[in-house]
Short mmCIF file of C-alpha atoms in Angstrom, two decimals:
data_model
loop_
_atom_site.label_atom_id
_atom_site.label_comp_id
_atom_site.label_asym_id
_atom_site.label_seq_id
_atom_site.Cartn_x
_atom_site.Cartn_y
_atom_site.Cartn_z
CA UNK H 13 -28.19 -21.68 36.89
CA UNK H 14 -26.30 -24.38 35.46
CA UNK H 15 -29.42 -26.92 35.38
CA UNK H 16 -31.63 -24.83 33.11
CA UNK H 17 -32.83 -26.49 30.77
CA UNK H 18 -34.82 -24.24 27.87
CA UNK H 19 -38.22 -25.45 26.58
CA UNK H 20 -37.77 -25.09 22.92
CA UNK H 21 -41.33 -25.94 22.01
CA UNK H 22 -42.59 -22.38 23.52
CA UNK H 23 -41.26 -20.60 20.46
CA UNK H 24 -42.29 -21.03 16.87
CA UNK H 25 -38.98 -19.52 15.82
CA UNK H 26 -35.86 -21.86 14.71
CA UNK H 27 -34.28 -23.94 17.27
CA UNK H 28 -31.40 -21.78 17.85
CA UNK H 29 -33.57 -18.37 17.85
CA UNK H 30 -35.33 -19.99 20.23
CA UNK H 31 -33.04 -20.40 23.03
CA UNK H 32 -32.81 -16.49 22.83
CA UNK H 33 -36.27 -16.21 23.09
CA UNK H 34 -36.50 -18.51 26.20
CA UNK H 35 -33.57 -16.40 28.01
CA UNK H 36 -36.00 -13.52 27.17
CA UNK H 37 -39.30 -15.40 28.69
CA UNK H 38 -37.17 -16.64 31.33
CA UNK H 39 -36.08 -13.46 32.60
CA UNK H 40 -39.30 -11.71 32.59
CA UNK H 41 -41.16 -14.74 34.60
CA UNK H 42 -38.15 -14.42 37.13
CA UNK H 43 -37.17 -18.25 36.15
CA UNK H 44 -33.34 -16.40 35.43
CA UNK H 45 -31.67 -13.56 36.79
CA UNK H 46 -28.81 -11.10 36.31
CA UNK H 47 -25.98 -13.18 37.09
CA UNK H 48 -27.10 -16.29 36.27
CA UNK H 49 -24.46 -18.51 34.37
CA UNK H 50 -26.06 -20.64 31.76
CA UNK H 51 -24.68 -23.96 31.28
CA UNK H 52 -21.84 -24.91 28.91
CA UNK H 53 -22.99 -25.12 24.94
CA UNK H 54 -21.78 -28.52 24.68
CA UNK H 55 -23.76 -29.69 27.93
CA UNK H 56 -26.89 -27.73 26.91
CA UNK H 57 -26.67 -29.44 23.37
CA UNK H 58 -26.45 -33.03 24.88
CA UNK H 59 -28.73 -31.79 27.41
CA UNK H 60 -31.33 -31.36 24.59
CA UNK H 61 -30.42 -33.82 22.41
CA UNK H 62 -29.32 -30.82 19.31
CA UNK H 63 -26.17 -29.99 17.49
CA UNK H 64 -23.68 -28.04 19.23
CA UNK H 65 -23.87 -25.13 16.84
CA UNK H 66 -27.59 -24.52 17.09
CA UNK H 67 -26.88 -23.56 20.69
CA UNK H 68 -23.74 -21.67 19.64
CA UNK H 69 -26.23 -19.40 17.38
CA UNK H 70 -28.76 -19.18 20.04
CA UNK H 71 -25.92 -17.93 22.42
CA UNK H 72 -24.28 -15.93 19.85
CA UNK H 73 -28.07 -14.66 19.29
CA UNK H 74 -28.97 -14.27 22.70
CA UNK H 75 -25.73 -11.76 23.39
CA UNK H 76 -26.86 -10.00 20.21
CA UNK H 77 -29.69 -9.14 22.21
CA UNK H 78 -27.99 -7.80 24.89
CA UNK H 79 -29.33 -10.76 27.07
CA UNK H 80 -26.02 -12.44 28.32
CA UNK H 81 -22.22 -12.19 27.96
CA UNK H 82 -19.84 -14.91 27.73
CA UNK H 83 -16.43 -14.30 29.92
CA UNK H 84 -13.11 -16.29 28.55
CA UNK H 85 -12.35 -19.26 31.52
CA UNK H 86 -15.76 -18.34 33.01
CA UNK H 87 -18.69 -19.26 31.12
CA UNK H 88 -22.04 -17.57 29.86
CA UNK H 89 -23.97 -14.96 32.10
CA UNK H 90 -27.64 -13.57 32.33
CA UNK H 91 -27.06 -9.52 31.56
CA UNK H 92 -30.75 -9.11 30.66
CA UNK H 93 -29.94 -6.46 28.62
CA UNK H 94 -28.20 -4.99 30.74
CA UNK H 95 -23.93 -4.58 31.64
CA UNK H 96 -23.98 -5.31 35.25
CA UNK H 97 -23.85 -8.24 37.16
CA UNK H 98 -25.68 -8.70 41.08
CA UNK H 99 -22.87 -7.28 42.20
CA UNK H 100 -23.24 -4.00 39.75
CA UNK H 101 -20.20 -4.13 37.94
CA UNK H 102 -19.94 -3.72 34.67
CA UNK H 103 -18.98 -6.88 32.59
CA UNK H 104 -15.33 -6.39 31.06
CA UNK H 105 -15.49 -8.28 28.17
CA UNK H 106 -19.39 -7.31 27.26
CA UNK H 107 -19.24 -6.06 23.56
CA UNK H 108 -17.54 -2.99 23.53
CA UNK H 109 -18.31 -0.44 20.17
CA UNK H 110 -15.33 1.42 20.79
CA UNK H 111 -12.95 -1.86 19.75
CA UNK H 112 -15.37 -3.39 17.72
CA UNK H 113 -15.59 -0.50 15.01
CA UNK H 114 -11.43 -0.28 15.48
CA UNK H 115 -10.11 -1.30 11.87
CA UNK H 116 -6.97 0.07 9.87
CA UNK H 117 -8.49 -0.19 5.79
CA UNK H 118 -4.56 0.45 4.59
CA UNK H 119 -3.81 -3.10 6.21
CA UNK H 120 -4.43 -6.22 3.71
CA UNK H 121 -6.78 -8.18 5.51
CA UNK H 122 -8.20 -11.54 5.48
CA UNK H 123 -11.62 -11.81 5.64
CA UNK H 124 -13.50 -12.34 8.88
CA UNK H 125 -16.03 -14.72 9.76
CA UNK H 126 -19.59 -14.40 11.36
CA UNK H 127 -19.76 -18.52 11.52
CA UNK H 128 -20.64 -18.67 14.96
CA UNK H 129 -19.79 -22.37 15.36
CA UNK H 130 -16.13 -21.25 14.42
CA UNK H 131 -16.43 -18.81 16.40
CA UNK H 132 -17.70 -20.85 19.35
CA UNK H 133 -14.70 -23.08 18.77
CA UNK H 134 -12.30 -20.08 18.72
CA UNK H 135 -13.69 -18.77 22.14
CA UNK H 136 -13.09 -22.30 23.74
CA UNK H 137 -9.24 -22.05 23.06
CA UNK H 138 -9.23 -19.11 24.51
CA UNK H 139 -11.26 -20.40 27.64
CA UNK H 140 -8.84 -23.19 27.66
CA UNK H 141 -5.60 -20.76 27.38
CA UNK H 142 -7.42 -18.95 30.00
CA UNK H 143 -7.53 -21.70 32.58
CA UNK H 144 -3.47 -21.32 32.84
CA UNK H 145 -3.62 -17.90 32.65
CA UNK H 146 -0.67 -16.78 35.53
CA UNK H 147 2.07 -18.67 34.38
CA UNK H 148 1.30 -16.68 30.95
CA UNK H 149 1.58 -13.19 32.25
CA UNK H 150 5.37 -13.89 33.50
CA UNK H 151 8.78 -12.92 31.57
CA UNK H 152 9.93 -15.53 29.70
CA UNK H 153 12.73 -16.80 27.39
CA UNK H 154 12.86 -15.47 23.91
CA UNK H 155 12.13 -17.70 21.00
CA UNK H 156 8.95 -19.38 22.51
CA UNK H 157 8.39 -22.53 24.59
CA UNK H 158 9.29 -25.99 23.80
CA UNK H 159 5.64 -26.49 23.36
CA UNK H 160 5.06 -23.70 21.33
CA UNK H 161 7.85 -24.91 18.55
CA UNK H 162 6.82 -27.93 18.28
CA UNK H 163 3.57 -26.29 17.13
CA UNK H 164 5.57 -23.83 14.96
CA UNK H 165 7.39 -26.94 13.56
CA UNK H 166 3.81 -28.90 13.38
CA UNK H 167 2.63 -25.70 10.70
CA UNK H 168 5.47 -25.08 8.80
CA UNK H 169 5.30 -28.97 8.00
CA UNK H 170 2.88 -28.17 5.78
CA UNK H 171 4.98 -25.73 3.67
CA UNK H 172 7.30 -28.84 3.17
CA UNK H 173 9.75 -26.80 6.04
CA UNK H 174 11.69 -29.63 8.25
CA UNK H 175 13.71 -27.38 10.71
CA UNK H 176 15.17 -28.16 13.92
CA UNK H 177 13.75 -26.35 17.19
CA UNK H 178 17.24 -24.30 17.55
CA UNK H 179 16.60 -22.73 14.22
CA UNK H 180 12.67 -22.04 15.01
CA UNK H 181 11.64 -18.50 16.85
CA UNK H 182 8.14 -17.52 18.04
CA UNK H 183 8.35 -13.84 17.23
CA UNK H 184 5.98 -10.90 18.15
CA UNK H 185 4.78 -10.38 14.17
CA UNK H 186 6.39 -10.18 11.14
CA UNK H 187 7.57 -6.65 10.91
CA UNK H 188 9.69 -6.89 14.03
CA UNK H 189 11.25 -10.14 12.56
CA UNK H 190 12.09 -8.14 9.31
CA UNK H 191 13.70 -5.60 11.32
CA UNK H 192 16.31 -7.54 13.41
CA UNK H 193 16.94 -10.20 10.35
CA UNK H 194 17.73 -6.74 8.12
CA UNK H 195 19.45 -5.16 11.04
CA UNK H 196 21.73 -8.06 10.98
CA UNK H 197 22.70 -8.91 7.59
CA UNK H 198 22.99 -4.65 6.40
CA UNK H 199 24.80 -1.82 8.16
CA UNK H 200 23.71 1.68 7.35
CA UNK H 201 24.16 2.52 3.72
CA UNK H 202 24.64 -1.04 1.98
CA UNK H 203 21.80 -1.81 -0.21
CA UNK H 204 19.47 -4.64 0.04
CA UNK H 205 17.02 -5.85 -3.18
CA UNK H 206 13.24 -5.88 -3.21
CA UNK H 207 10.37 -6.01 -5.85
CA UNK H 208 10.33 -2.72 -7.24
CA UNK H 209 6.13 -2.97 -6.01
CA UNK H 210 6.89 -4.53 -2.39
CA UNK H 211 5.19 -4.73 0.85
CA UNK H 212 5.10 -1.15 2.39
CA UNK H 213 6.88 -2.62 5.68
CA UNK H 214 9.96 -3.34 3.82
CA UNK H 215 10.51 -0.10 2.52
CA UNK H 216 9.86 1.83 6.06
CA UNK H 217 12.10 -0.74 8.06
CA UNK H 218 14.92 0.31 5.44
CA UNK H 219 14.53 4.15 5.90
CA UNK H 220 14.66 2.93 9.82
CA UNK H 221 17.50 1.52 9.53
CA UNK H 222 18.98 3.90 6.72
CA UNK H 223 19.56 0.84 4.15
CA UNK H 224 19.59 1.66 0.28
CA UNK H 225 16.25 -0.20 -0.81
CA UNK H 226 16.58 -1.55 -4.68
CA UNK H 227 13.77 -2.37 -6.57
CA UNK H 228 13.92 -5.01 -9.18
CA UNK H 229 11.46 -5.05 -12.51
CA UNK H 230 9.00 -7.93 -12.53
CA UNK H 231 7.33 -9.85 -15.02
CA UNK H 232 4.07 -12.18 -14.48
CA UNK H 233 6.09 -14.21 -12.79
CA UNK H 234 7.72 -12.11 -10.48
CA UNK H 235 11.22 -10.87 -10.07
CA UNK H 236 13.60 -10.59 -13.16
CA UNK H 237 16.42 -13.60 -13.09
CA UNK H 238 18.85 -11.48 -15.34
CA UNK H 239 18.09 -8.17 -13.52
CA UNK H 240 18.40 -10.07 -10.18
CA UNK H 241 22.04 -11.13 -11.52
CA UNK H 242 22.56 -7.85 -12.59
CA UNK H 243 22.12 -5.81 -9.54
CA UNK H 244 24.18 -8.51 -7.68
CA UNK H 245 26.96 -7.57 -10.00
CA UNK H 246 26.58 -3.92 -9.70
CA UNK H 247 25.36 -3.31 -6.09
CA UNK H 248 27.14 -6.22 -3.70
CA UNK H 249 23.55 -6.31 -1.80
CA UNK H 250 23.52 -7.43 1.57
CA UNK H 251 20.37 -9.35 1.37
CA UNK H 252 17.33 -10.09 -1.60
CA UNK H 253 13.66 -9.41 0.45
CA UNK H 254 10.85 -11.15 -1.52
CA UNK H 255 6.88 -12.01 -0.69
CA UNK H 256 6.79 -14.68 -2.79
CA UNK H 257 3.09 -16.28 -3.05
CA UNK H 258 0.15 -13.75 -3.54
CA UNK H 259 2.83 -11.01 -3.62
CA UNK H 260 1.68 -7.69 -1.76
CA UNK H 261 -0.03 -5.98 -3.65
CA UNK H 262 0.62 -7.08 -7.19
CA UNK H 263 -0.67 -10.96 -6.15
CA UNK H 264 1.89 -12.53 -8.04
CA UNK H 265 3.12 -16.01 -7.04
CA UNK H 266 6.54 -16.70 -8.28
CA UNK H 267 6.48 -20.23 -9.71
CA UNK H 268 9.17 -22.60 -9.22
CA UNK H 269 11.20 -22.67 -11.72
CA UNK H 270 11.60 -19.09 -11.47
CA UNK H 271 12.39 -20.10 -7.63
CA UNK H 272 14.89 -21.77 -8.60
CA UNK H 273 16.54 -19.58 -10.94
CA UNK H 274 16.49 -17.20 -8.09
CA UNK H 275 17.98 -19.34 -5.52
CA UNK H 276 20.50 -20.04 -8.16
CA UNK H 277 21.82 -16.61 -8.35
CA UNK H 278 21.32 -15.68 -5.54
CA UNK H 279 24.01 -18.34 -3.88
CA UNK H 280 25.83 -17.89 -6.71
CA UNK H 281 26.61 -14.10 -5.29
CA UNK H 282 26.39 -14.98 -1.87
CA UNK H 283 23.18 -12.86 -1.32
CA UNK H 284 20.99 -13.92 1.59
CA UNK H 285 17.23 -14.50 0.70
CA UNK H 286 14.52 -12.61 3.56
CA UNK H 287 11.76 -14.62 2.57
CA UNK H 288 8.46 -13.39 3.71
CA UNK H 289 5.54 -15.98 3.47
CA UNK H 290 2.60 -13.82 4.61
CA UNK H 291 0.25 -15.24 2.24
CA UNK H 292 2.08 -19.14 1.63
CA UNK H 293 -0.49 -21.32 3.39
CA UNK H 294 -3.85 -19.82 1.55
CA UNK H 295 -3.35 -21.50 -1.78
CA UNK H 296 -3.76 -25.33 -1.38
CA UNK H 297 -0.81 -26.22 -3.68
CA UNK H 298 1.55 -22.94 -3.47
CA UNK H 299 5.00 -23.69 -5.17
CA UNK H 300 7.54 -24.71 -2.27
CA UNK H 301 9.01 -22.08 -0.31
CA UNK H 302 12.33 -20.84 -0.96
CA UNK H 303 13.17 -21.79 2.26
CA UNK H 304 13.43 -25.75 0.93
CA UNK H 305 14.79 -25.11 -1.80
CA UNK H 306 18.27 -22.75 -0.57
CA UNK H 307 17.63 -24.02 3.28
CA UNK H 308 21.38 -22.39 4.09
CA UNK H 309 20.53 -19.25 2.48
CA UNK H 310 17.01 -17.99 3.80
CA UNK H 311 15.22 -16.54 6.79
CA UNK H 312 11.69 -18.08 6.33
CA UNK H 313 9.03 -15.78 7.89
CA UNK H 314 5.50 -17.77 8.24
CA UNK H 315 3.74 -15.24 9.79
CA UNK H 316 -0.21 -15.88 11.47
CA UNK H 317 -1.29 -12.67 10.32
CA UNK H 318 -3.24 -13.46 6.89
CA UNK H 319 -3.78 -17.01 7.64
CA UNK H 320 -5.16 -17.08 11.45
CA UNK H 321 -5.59 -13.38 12.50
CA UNK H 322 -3.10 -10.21 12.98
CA UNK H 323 -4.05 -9.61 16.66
CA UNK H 324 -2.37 -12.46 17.34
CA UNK H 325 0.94 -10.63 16.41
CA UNK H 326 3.13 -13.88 15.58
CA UNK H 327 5.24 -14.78 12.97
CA UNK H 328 7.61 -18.05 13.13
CA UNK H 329 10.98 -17.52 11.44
CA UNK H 330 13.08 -20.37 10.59
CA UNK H 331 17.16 -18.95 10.87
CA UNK H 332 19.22 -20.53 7.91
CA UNK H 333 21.98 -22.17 11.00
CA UNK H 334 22.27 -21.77 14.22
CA UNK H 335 25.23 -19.61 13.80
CA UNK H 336 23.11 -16.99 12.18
CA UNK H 337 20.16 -17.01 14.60
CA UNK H 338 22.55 -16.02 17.51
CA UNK H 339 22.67 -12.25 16.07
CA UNK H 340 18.62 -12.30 15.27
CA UNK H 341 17.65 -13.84 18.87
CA UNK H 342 19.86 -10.98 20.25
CA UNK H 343 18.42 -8.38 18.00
CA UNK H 344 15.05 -9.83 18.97
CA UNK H 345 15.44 -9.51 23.00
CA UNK H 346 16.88 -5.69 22.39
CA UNK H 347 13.94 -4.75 20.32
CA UNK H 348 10.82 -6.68 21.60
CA UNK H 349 12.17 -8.85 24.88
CA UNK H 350 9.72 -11.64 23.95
CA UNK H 351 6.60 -12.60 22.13
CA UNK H 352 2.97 -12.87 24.21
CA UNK H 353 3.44 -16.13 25.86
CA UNK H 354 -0.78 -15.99 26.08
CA UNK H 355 -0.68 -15.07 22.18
CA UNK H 356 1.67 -18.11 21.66
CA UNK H 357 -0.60 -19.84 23.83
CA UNK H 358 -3.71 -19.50 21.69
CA UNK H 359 -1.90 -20.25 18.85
CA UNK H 360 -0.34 -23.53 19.91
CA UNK H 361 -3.64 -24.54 21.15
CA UNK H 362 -5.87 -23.82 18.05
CA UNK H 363 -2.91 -25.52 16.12
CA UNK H 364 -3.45 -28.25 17.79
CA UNK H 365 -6.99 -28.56 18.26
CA UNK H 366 -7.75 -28.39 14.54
CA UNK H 367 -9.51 -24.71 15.14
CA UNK H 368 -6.33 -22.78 12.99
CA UNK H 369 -6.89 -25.17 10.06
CA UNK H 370 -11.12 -24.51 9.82
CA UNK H 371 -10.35 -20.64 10.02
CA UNK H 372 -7.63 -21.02 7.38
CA UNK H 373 -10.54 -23.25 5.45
CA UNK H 374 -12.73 -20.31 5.95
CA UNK H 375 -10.24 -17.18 5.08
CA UNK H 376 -9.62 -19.74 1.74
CA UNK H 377 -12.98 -19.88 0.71
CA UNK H 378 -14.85 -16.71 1.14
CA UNK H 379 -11.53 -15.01 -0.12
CA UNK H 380 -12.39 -17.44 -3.53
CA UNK H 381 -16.11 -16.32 -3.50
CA UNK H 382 -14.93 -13.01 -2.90
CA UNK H 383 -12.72 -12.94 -5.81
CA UNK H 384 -15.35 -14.71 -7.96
CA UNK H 385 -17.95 -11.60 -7.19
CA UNK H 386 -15.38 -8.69 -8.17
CA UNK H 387 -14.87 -10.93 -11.76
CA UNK H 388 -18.20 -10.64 -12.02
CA UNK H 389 -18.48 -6.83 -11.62
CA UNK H 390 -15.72 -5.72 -13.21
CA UNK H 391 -14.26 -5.68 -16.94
CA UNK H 392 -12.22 -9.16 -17.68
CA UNK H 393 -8.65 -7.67 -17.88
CA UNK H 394 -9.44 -4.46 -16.44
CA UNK H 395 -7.49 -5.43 -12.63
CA UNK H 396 -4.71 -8.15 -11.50
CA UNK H 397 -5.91 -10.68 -8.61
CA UNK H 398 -5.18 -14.29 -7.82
CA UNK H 399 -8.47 -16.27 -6.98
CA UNK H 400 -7.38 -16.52 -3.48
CA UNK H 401 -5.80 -13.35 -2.70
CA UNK H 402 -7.24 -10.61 -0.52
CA UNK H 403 -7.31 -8.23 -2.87
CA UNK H 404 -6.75 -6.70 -6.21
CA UNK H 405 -4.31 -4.66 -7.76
CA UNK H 406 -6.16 -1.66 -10.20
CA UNK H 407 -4.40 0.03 -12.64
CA UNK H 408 -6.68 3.41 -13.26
CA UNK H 409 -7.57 4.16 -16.80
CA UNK H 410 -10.06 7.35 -18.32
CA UNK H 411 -8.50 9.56 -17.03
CA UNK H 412 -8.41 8.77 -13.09
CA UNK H 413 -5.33 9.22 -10.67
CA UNK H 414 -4.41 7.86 -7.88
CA UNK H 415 -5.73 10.57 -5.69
CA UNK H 416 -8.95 11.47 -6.93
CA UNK H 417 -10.11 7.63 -7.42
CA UNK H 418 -8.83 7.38 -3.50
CA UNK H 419 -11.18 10.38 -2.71
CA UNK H 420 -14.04 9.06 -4.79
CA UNK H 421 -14.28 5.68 -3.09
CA UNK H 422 -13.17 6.96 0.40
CA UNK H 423 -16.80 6.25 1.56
CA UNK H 424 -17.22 2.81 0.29
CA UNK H 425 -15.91 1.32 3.18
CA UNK H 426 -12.85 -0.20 0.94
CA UNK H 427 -8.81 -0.01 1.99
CA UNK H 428 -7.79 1.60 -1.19
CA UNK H 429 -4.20 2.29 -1.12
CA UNK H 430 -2.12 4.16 -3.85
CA UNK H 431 0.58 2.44 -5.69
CA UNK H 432 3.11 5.65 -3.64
CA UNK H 433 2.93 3.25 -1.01
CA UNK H 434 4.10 0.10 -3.08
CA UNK H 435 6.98 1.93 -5.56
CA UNK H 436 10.69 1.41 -4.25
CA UNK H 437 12.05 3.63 -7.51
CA UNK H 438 10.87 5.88 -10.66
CA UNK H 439 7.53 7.31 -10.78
CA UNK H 440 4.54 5.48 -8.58
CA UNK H 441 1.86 3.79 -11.55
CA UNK H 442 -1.88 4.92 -12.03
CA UNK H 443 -2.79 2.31 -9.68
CA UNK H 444 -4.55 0.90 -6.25
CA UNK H 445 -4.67 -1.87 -4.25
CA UNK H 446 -8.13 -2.14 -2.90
CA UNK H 447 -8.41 -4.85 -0.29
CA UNK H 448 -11.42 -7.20 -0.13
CA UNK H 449 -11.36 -8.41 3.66
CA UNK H 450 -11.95 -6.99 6.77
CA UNK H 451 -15.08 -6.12 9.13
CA UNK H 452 -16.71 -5.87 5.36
CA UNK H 453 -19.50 -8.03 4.47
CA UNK H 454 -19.76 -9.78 1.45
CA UNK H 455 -23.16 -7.92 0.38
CA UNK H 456 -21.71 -4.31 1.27
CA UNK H 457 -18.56 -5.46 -0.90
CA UNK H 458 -21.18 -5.73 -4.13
CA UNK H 459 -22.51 -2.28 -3.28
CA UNK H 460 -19.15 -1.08 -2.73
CA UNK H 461 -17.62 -2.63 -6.11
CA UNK H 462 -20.48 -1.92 -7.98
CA UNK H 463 -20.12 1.81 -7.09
CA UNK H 464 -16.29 1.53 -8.21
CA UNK H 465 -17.15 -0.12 -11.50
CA UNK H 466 -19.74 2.17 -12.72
CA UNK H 467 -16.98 5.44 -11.68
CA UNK H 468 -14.70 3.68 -14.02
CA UNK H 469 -16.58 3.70 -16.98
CA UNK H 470 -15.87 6.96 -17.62
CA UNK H 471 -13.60 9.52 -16.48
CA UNK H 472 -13.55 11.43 -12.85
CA UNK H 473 -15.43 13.93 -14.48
CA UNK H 474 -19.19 12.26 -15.07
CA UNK H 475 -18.89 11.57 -11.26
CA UNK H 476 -18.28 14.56 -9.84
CA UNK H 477 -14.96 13.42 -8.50
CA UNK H 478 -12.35 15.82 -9.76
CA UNK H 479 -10.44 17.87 -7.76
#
C-alpha cells in the first residue's frame, strides 16, 4: 500500500512512536493488511513533511512490535505481528533469536549501535547491493574488482597509504591474510618475531604452520629497539608481526619515533615487517603506519573488522612489490579462492556513500564514553586502556588469578580473556583482557563493571569466588 499515508495527529505519543501506533490502528480497522508494503522512509518523510529518521524509528519501532519486516531490495511489509505473508510463508529475514543472541565474548569487539538512522542508512546499502545481486553470487577473480580497489585505495588514503591497484588485495578477513603472507615469507621451523603479549591469531597461525613464534619484551611504547636488534642477530627471523596502534590486548600504540627505530632495524637485517592495522583508523591522529614509512618492507593489513563490522570478513592488504604479491595472491586462491564479491560489495558501497565513515564516527565515540565510564569505576592506575580502545588490559591484584576472576565474572556478560591466550614465552601474567563492545549496552556495562570493581577490593575470598 504504497500511498498510505499515516495520520500522526491520532496518537499523543512522539512522532516516530506514532507511526507504530497507526500501523497498529490501521491493521485492526482493516485500512492495512498482511502483506502490505509500506512506502519507502524517505518518501513517507517527504510525504509528511518530517525528518527521515523519525520515520526510521517509527519503522525500526513498528518491527519491534512485531508489526512489519523490512526485506533487503524489497521494501517494508505489514506482518501484523505475525511471520507470514498472504501467501503464508514465513518471512526470511524477520528477526530471528537464534542469530541475534549469536556472539563470541573472546573476540575484541567494537561496539554496536542501536542508532536507528545509522542503521536505516546501513540497510539501504544493502538494498542497493541487493539490486545487483546475481552477478554477485558468481566466481570471480581473486584480489577484488577494479571497483572495489579503488575503494580499498579510497580508505587506506586516509592512513597516508598511496599504493598502486597491483599491490592492493580484497581479502576474506585478516586471519586468512596472515596465514598466506606467513606461509610465504617462513618455511616450517624458521622463527618469526612478535610482541611477547600478541594477538591470539598470530600465535595459532604459527603452530599451523609449525613456525617458531618469538616474543619480544615491551615497554610503554611497545616493542624493545635493542631487543628487536638482538633477536635479529641471534635468530635470522623470517619476518617481525606487530599490531601496532591500540595493540591487542595491551592497547599500546607504538609512537613514531619508535616506528622508526623499528623500521630501521628491521631493513637493516633484512627482516620483513607483517603489519597488522586492526585498530589504525579509530584514533583520529594515529602515528603513520609502518607501511609509509618502510613501503618496500611491509605487508599492510587494514582490516574492516574493528572499524566497520567483522561479518563483513574483509581485510585489504597492501603487498610491499608486485614481485612479492605473486606468492600471496597464489597462497590466497589455494586457501580461500576469493573474497564475498556481495561482502566487497557492501563495503565499496558504504565507502562510498559516506555510511563506513558515520559507523567509524560512532564505534569512535561510544568506545571514548565507554572508556570514560570504566575510569570512573575503577581505581586510577589499577588497569591499562587507551581512551579509544575496546577494551582494557587488568592486571589482578589481592590475591586473584586468572581463573577464578574468569569464573567470578563469567555471568556479567563481559569477554574476559586470560593473559594464556596473549603470552608467546615464560609464564602467562595475573592478568585479563576484558572487552567493552559487543551486543552489551552501555548501562549493563556499569552493572557489569561495577560488580568487577567491588570483587577487586578484596581478595577472591570475601566473594565467594575461590575454587
Amino acid at each position: 500500500m504504497r500511498d498510505w499515508l499515516p495520520d500522526l495527529s491520532l496518537s499523543s505519543g512522539p512522532r516516530y512512536a506514532a507511526i507504530a501506533d497507526i500501523i497498529e490502528m490501521d491493521l485492526k480497522s482493516g485500512r492495512l493488511v498482511i502483506g502490505d508494503r509500506l512506502p519507502p522512509q524517505r518518501e513517507l518523510a517527504k510525504r509528511l513533511s518530517i525528518d527521515f529518521t523519525t520515520v526510521a524509528r517509527g519503522y525500526i519501532e513498528a518491527r519491534k512490535r512485531g508489526l512489519v519486516d523490512t526485506q533487503v531490495g524489497r521494501g517494508t511489509f505489514v506482518t501484523g505481528g505475525q511471520d507470514k505473508d498472504r501467501r503464508g510463508f514465513t518471512s526470511a529475514l524477520a528477526p530471528d533469536p537464534r542469530r541475534t543472541s549469536i556472539v563470541d565474548f573472546s573476540m575484541n569487539m567494537p561496539p554496536e549501535t542501536d542508532d536507528p538512522e545509522l542503521i536505516a542508512r546501513m540497510q539501504e546499502g544493502l538494498s542497493a547491493v541487493a539490486a545487483n545481486m546475481i552477478p554477485l553470487l558468481r566466481y570471480q577473480g581473486f584480489g577484488g574488482s577494479s571497483m572495489d580497489k579503488d575503494a580499498a585505495a579510497a580508505w587506506l588514503s586516509r592512513r597516508g597509504l598511496v599504493p598502486s591497484q597491483e599491490r592492493i588485495f580484497v581479502t576474506p578477513g585478516a586471519h586468512p591474510a596472515l596465514l598466506a603472507i606467513l606461509g610465504t615469507l617462513a618455511k616450517p621451523g624458521e622463527t618469526i618475531l612478535s610482541e611477547n603479549i600478541t594477538y591470539p591469531g598470530i600465535r595459532s597461525i604459527s603452530a599451523q604452520l609449525r613456525l617458531n613464534l618469538s616474543g619480544l619484551p615491551m615497554d610503554a611504547h611497545g616493542i624493545l629497539p635493542d631487543a628487536l636488534a638482538d633477536a635479529c642477530r641471534r635468530l635470522g627471523p623470517k619476518a617481525l608481526y606487530l599490531n601496532p596502534t591500540l595493540q591487542n590486548p595491551t592497547t599500546v600504540t607504538i609512537p613514531e619515533k619508535r616506528r622508526e627505530e623499528i623500521c630501521a632495524i628491521a631493513r637493516k637485517y633484512h627482516v620483513p615487517i607483517v603489519e597488522d592495522d586492526a585498530y589504525g583508523f579509530i584514533p583520529l591522529h594515529a602515528p603513520p603506519p609502518l607501511a609509509t614509512m618502510a613501503p618496500d618492507l611491509t605487508w599492510h593489513i587494514g582490516g574492516l573488522a574493528k572499524c566497520i563490522g567483522a561479518g563483513l570478513r574483509l581485510a585489504y592488504v597492501v603487498a610491499p612489490d608486485t614481485k612479492a604479491a605473486w606468492p600471496f595472491a597464489s597462497a590466497m586462491r589455494a586457501n580461500n579462492v576469493m573474497a564475498s564479491p556481495l561482502m566487497a560489495a557492501l563495503a565499496t558501497r558504504w565507502i562510498d556513500d559516506g555510511t563506513a565513515d558515520t559507523i567509524l564516527r560512532f564505534i569512535r565515540t561510544e568506545a571514548a564514553a565507554r572508556q570514560t565510564l570504566v575510569a570512573s569505576l575503577l581505581p586510577p592506575g589499577s588497569f591499562e586502556a587507551d581512551p579509544l580502545s575496546f577494551n582494557i588490559w587488568l592486571p589482578l591484584t589481592n590475591g586473584w588469578t586468572r581463573s577464578t576472576f574468569g569464573s567470578h565474572m563469567n555471568a556479567a556478560g563481559l569477554g574476559v580473556v586470560a593473559s594464556d591466550a596473549f603470552t608467546v614465552e615464560g609464564p602467562a601474567p595475573e592478568a585479563v583482557r576484558i572487552c567493552l563492545g559487543g551486543p552489551i549496552g552501555r548501562e549493563k556495562l556499569r552493572s557489569a563493571i561495577e560488580f568487577m570493581a567491588h570483587a577487586l577490593e578484596g581478595p577472591p575470598e570475601m566473594t565467594g569466588s575461590f575454587f
